[in-house]
């Protein structure tokens, strides 16, 4: 593993990153660079290793315009972003689903007997520990939590190579899902919209970054 990247470089990327509201529409991210950003999303961790996500890169102008009509928080980004990503979360990431079994035995290549032996633990985790079976929304929101890990990794990796980004929650969930359903992107409603992200190059410098002081947000217990 290459350890040439320095800690100050990583912190500089965090200082560089800001929620870009408008991008330079004349500047496009190269295919190589955006594939790198997508790969950091694909390689992101998720609870139980379920990877309950899909990344839809929307470059079609007509679809962007439809989304813009129901996305108050993406008015500038949808018009100007080089790349616009819809991050979908699975609705069937429960322990007794076909998807769960395929992910464990197929993708993660865990022996079937091992998965069967762990099924009781997976059940109690979802049903009792995290109360995920109380509603479809609770299970979906848990899957959505995992997508935010990938979202953060995408934005950080973009910042590390000088690309701007913006995470977006300012949209009508039902309307966006309806648009995606009509376009055949939800795969028989196995997915739903979790969050959006825009990528490109800023047109103006942001205001200085502000955050709460470390002493206010970090507590050590020894």
mmCIF file of C-alpha atoms in Angstrom, residues 5-184:
data_model
loop_
_atom_site.group_PDB
_atom_site.id
_atom_site.type_symbol
_atom_site.label_atom_id
_atom_site.label_comp_id
_atom_site.label_asym_id
_atom_site.label_seq_id
_atom_site.Cartn_x
_atom_site.Cartn_y
_atom_site.Cartn_z
ATOM 1 C CA UNK A 5 -0.260 10.725 1.008
ATOM 2 C CA UNK A 6 0.249 12.929 4.030
ATOM 3 C CA UNK A 7 -2.137 13.735 6.851
ATOM 4 C CA UNK A 8 -1.970 17.419 6.004
ATOM 5 C CA UNK A 9 -3.066 16.584 2.447
ATOM 6 C CA UNK A 10 -6.179 14.874 3.774
ATOM 7 C CA UNK A 11 -7.002 17.752 6.101
ATOM 8 C CA UNK A 12 -6.448 20.185 3.233
ATOM 9 C CA UNK A 13 -9.035 18.240 1.205
ATOM 10 C CA UNK A 14 -11.547 18.595 4.036
ATOM 11 C CA UNK A 15 -10.850 22.329 4.172
ATOM 12 C CA UNK A 16 -11.241 22.548 0.375
ATOM 13 C CA UNK A 17 -14.565 20.700 0.262
ATOM 14 C CA UNK A 18 -17.725 22.740 0.565
ATOM 15 C CA UNK A 19 -21.350 22.328 -0.464
ATOM 16 C CA UNK A 20 -21.091 23.814 -3.943
ATOM 17 C CA UNK A 21 -24.390 25.360 -5.034
ATOM 18 C CA UNK A 22 -23.333 26.269 -8.577
ATOM 19 C CA UNK A 23 -20.712 24.680 -10.802
ATOM 20 C CA UNK A 24 -18.933 25.867 -13.920
ATOM 21 C CA UNK A 25 -20.966 24.158 -16.680
ATOM 22 C CA UNK A 26 -18.071 24.471 -19.132
ATOM 23 C CA UNK A 27 -15.779 22.285 -17.026
ATOM 24 C CA UNK A 28 -16.340 18.543 -17.146
ATOM 25 C CA UNK A 29 -14.866 15.854 -14.928
ATOM 26 C CA UNK A 30 -12.858 13.316 -16.881
ATOM 27 C CA UNK A 31 -14.144 9.753 -17.152
ATOM 28 C CA UNK A 32 -11.032 8.528 -15.344
ATOM 29 C CA UNK A 33 -11.557 10.876 -12.411
ATOM 30 C CA UNK A 34 -15.257 10.167 -12.046
ATOM 31 C CA UNK A 35 -14.751 6.425 -12.255
ATOM 32 C CA UNK A 36 -12.272 6.840 -9.394
ATOM 33 C CA UNK A 37 -14.933 8.656 -7.343
ATOM 34 C CA UNK A 38 -17.484 5.929 -8.099
ATOM 35 C CA UNK A 39 -15.001 3.226 -7.138
ATOM 36 C CA UNK A 40 -14.527 4.778 -3.700
ATOM 37 C CA UNK A 41 -18.304 4.537 -3.288
ATOM 38 C CA UNK A 42 -18.378 0.907 -4.404
ATOM 39 C CA UNK A 43 -15.583 -0.008 -1.980
ATOM 40 C CA UNK A 44 -17.236 1.722 0.974
ATOM 41 C CA UNK A 45 -18.147 -0.232 4.117
ATOM 42 C CA UNK A 46 -21.720 -0.983 5.144
ATOM 43 C CA UNK A 47 -23.416 -2.591 8.127
ATOM 44 C CA UNK A 48 -23.119 -6.389 7.937
ATOM 45 C CA UNK A 49 -21.470 -5.833 4.550
ATOM 46 C CA UNK A 50 -24.856 -5.640 2.816
ATOM 47 C CA UNK A 51 -23.986 -2.869 0.331
ATOM 48 C CA UNK A 52 -27.671 -1.832 0.183
ATOM 49 C CA UNK A 53 -27.151 0.814 -2.482
ATOM 50 C CA UNK A 54 -27.088 1.724 -6.134
ATOM 51 C CA UNK A 55 -25.450 4.791 -7.706
ATOM 52 C CA UNK A 56 -27.357 6.270 -10.649
ATOM 53 C CA UNK A 57 -25.378 8.863 -12.614
ATOM 54 C CA UNK A 58 -27.895 11.172 -14.289
ATOM 55 C CA UNK A 59 -26.466 12.952 -17.330
ATOM 56 C CA UNK A 60 -29.682 13.059 -19.338
ATOM 57 C CA UNK A 61 -30.864 16.711 -19.543
ATOM 58 C CA UNK A 62 -34.566 15.804 -19.688
ATOM 59 C CA UNK A 63 -34.370 13.644 -16.581
ATOM 60 C CA UNK A 64 -32.388 16.326 -14.785
ATOM 61 C CA UNK A 65 -35.111 18.850 -15.603
ATOM 62 C CA UNK A 66 -37.817 16.526 -14.259
ATOM 63 C CA UNK A 67 -35.835 16.094 -11.047
ATOM 64 C CA UNK A 68 -35.234 19.826 -10.772
ATOM 65 C CA UNK A 69 -38.983 20.467 -10.715
ATOM 66 C CA UNK A 70 -39.269 18.497 -7.430
ATOM 67 C CA UNK A 71 -35.841 19.199 -5.912
ATOM 68 C CA UNK A 72 -35.768 22.631 -4.300
ATOM 69 C CA UNK A 73 -32.259 22.023 -2.953
ATOM 70 C CA UNK A 74 -30.738 21.151 -6.335
ATOM 71 C CA UNK A 75 -31.856 24.048 -8.523
ATOM 72 C CA UNK A 76 -28.374 25.306 -9.345
ATOM 73 C CA UNK A 77 -26.616 21.958 -9.215
ATOM 74 C CA UNK A 78 -28.868 20.109 -11.639
ATOM 75 C CA UNK A 79 -28.316 22.830 -14.245
ATOM 76 C CA UNK A 80 -24.551 23.109 -13.878
ATOM 77 C CA UNK A 81 -23.012 19.948 -12.353
ATOM 78 C CA UNK A 82 -20.660 17.940 -14.511
ATOM 79 C CA UNK A 83 -22.015 14.740 -12.937
ATOM 80 C CA UNK A 84 -25.177 14.278 -10.873
ATOM 81 C CA UNK A 85 -25.656 11.133 -8.795
ATOM 82 C CA UNK A 86 -28.790 9.667 -7.254
ATOM 83 C CA UNK A 87 -27.918 7.306 -4.434
ATOM 84 C CA UNK A 88 -30.614 4.687 -3.980
ATOM 85 C CA UNK A 89 -31.120 2.478 -0.924
ATOM 86 C CA UNK A 90 -32.584 -1.020 -0.937
ATOM 87 C CA UNK A 91 -35.934 -1.717 0.664
ATOM 88 C CA UNK A 92 -35.341 -5.461 1.137
ATOM 89 C CA UNK A 93 -32.156 -5.502 3.219
ATOM 90 C CA UNK A 94 -33.732 -7.660 5.923
ATOM 91 C CA UNK A 95 -32.069 -10.772 7.304
ATOM 92 C CA UNK A 96 -34.566 -13.221 5.769
ATOM 93 C CA UNK A 97 -34.611 -11.776 2.248
ATOM 94 C CA UNK A 98 -33.251 -13.346 -0.914
ATOM 95 C CA UNK A 99 -30.989 -10.327 -1.301
ATOM 96 C CA UNK A 100 -29.443 -10.872 2.139
ATOM 97 C CA UNK A 101 -28.727 -14.526 1.348
ATOM 98 C CA UNK A 102 -27.229 -13.761 -2.075
ATOM 99 C CA UNK A 103 -25.041 -11.023 -0.640
ATOM 100 C CA UNK A 104 -23.685 -13.222 2.129
ATOM 101 C CA UNK A 105 -23.131 -16.428 0.178
ATOM 102 C CA UNK A 106 -22.535 -15.032 -3.322
ATOM 103 C CA UNK A 107 -20.771 -11.687 -3.004
ATOM 104 C CA UNK A 108 -19.116 -12.122 0.399
ATOM 105 C CA UNK A 109 -18.595 -15.851 -0.297
ATOM 106 C CA UNK A 110 -19.387 -16.925 3.238
ATOM 107 C CA UNK A 111 -20.165 -20.666 3.414
ATOM 108 C CA UNK A 112 -23.913 -21.286 3.529
ATOM 109 C CA UNK A 113 -23.676 -23.228 6.790
ATOM 110 C CA UNK A 114 -21.897 -20.294 8.432
ATOM 111 C CA UNK A 115 -24.599 -17.915 7.277
ATOM 112 C CA UNK A 116 -27.307 -20.234 8.605
ATOM 113 C CA UNK A 117 -25.530 -20.443 11.954
ATOM 114 C CA UNK A 118 -25.376 -16.649 12.149
ATOM 115 C CA UNK A 119 -28.978 -16.087 11.070
ATOM 116 C CA UNK A 120 -30.209 -15.892 14.658
ATOM 117 C CA UNK A 121 -27.726 -13.115 15.392
ATOM 118 C CA UNK A 122 -28.702 -11.227 12.238
ATOM 119 C CA UNK A 123 -32.383 -11.576 13.192
ATOM 120 C CA UNK A 124 -31.908 -10.303 16.737
ATOM 121 C CA UNK A 125 -29.765 -7.423 15.473
ATOM 122 C CA UNK A 126 -32.444 -6.218 13.087
ATOM 123 C CA UNK A 127 -35.543 -7.110 15.107
ATOM 124 C CA UNK A 128 -34.437 -6.418 18.680
ATOM 125 C CA UNK A 129 -31.217 -4.392 18.827
ATOM 126 C CA UNK A 130 -32.081 -1.800 16.166
ATOM 127 C CA UNK A 131 -35.872 -2.334 15.920
ATOM 128 C CA UNK A 132 -35.687 -2.381 12.137
ATOM 129 C CA UNK A 133 -38.700 -4.622 11.637
ATOM 130 C CA UNK A 134 -41.114 -2.165 13.258
ATOM 131 C CA UNK A 135 -41.886 -0.595 9.878
ATOM 132 C CA UNK A 136 -40.802 -0.603 6.253
ATOM 133 C CA UNK A 137 -39.575 2.955 6.765
ATOM 134 C CA UNK A 138 -37.325 1.925 9.680
ATOM 135 C CA UNK A 139 -35.651 -0.733 7.525
ATOM 136 C CA UNK A 140 -35.290 1.655 4.594
ATOM 137 C CA UNK A 141 -33.841 4.397 6.798
ATOM 138 C CA UNK A 142 -31.261 1.927 8.134
ATOM 139 C CA UNK A 143 -30.246 1.080 4.570
ATOM 140 C CA UNK A 144 -30.107 4.801 3.805
ATOM 141 C CA UNK A 145 -27.677 5.277 6.690
ATOM 142 C CA UNK A 146 -25.243 3.037 4.856
ATOM 143 C CA UNK A 147 -25.478 5.104 1.675
ATOM 144 C CA UNK A 148 -24.225 8.158 3.576
ATOM 145 C CA UNK A 149 -20.957 6.342 4.263
ATOM 146 C CA UNK A 150 -20.468 5.953 0.512
ATOM 147 C CA UNK A 151 -21.600 9.554 -0.035
ATOM 148 C CA UNK A 152 -18.961 10.879 2.365
ATOM 149 C CA UNK A 153 -16.252 8.789 0.748
ATOM 150 C CA UNK A 154 -17.215 10.077 -2.694
ATOM 151 C CA UNK A 155 -17.038 13.705 -1.585
ATOM 152 C CA UNK A 156 -13.727 13.224 0.216
ATOM 153 C CA UNK A 157 -12.121 11.389 -2.693
ATOM 154 C CA UNK A 158 -13.361 14.106 -5.041
ATOM 155 C CA UNK A 159 -11.873 16.830 -2.845
ATOM 156 C CA UNK A 160 -8.547 14.998 -2.729
ATOM 157 C CA UNK A 161 -8.241 15.397 -6.509
ATOM 158 C CA UNK A 162 -9.597 18.959 -6.643
ATOM 159 C CA UNK A 163 -13.194 18.229 -7.591
ATOM 160 C CA UNK A 164 -16.110 19.975 -5.898
ATOM 161 C CA UNK A 165 -19.305 18.359 -4.678
ATOM 162 C CA UNK A 166 -22.575 18.942 -2.884
ATOM 163 C CA UNK A 167 -24.738 16.503 -0.916
ATOM 164 C CA UNK A 168 -28.447 17.170 -1.452
ATOM 165 C CA UNK A 169 -31.490 16.266 0.632
ATOM 166 C CA UNK A 170 -33.674 19.117 -0.601
ATOM 167 C CA UNK A 171 -36.214 17.173 -2.633
ATOM 168 C CA UNK A 172 -39.674 15.627 -2.439
ATOM 169 C CA UNK A 173 -39.039 11.928 -1.812
ATOM 170 C CA UNK A 174 -42.339 10.671 -3.190
ATOM 171 C CA UNK A 175 -42.084 12.772 -6.338
ATOM 172 C CA UNK A 176 -38.492 11.727 -7.033
ATOM 173 C CA UNK A 177 -39.379 8.074 -6.522
ATOM 174 C CA UNK A 178 -42.327 8.484 -8.904
ATOM 175 C CA UNK A 179 -40.040 9.934 -11.578
ATOM 176 C CA UNK A 180 -37.514 7.149 -11.132
ATOM 177 C CA UNK A 181 -40.233 4.501 -11.080
ATOM 178 C CA UNK A 182 -41.612 5.776 -14.375
ATOM 179 C CA UNK A 183 -38.087 5.643 -15.813
ATOM 180 C CA UNK A 184 -37.696 2.028 -14.640
#
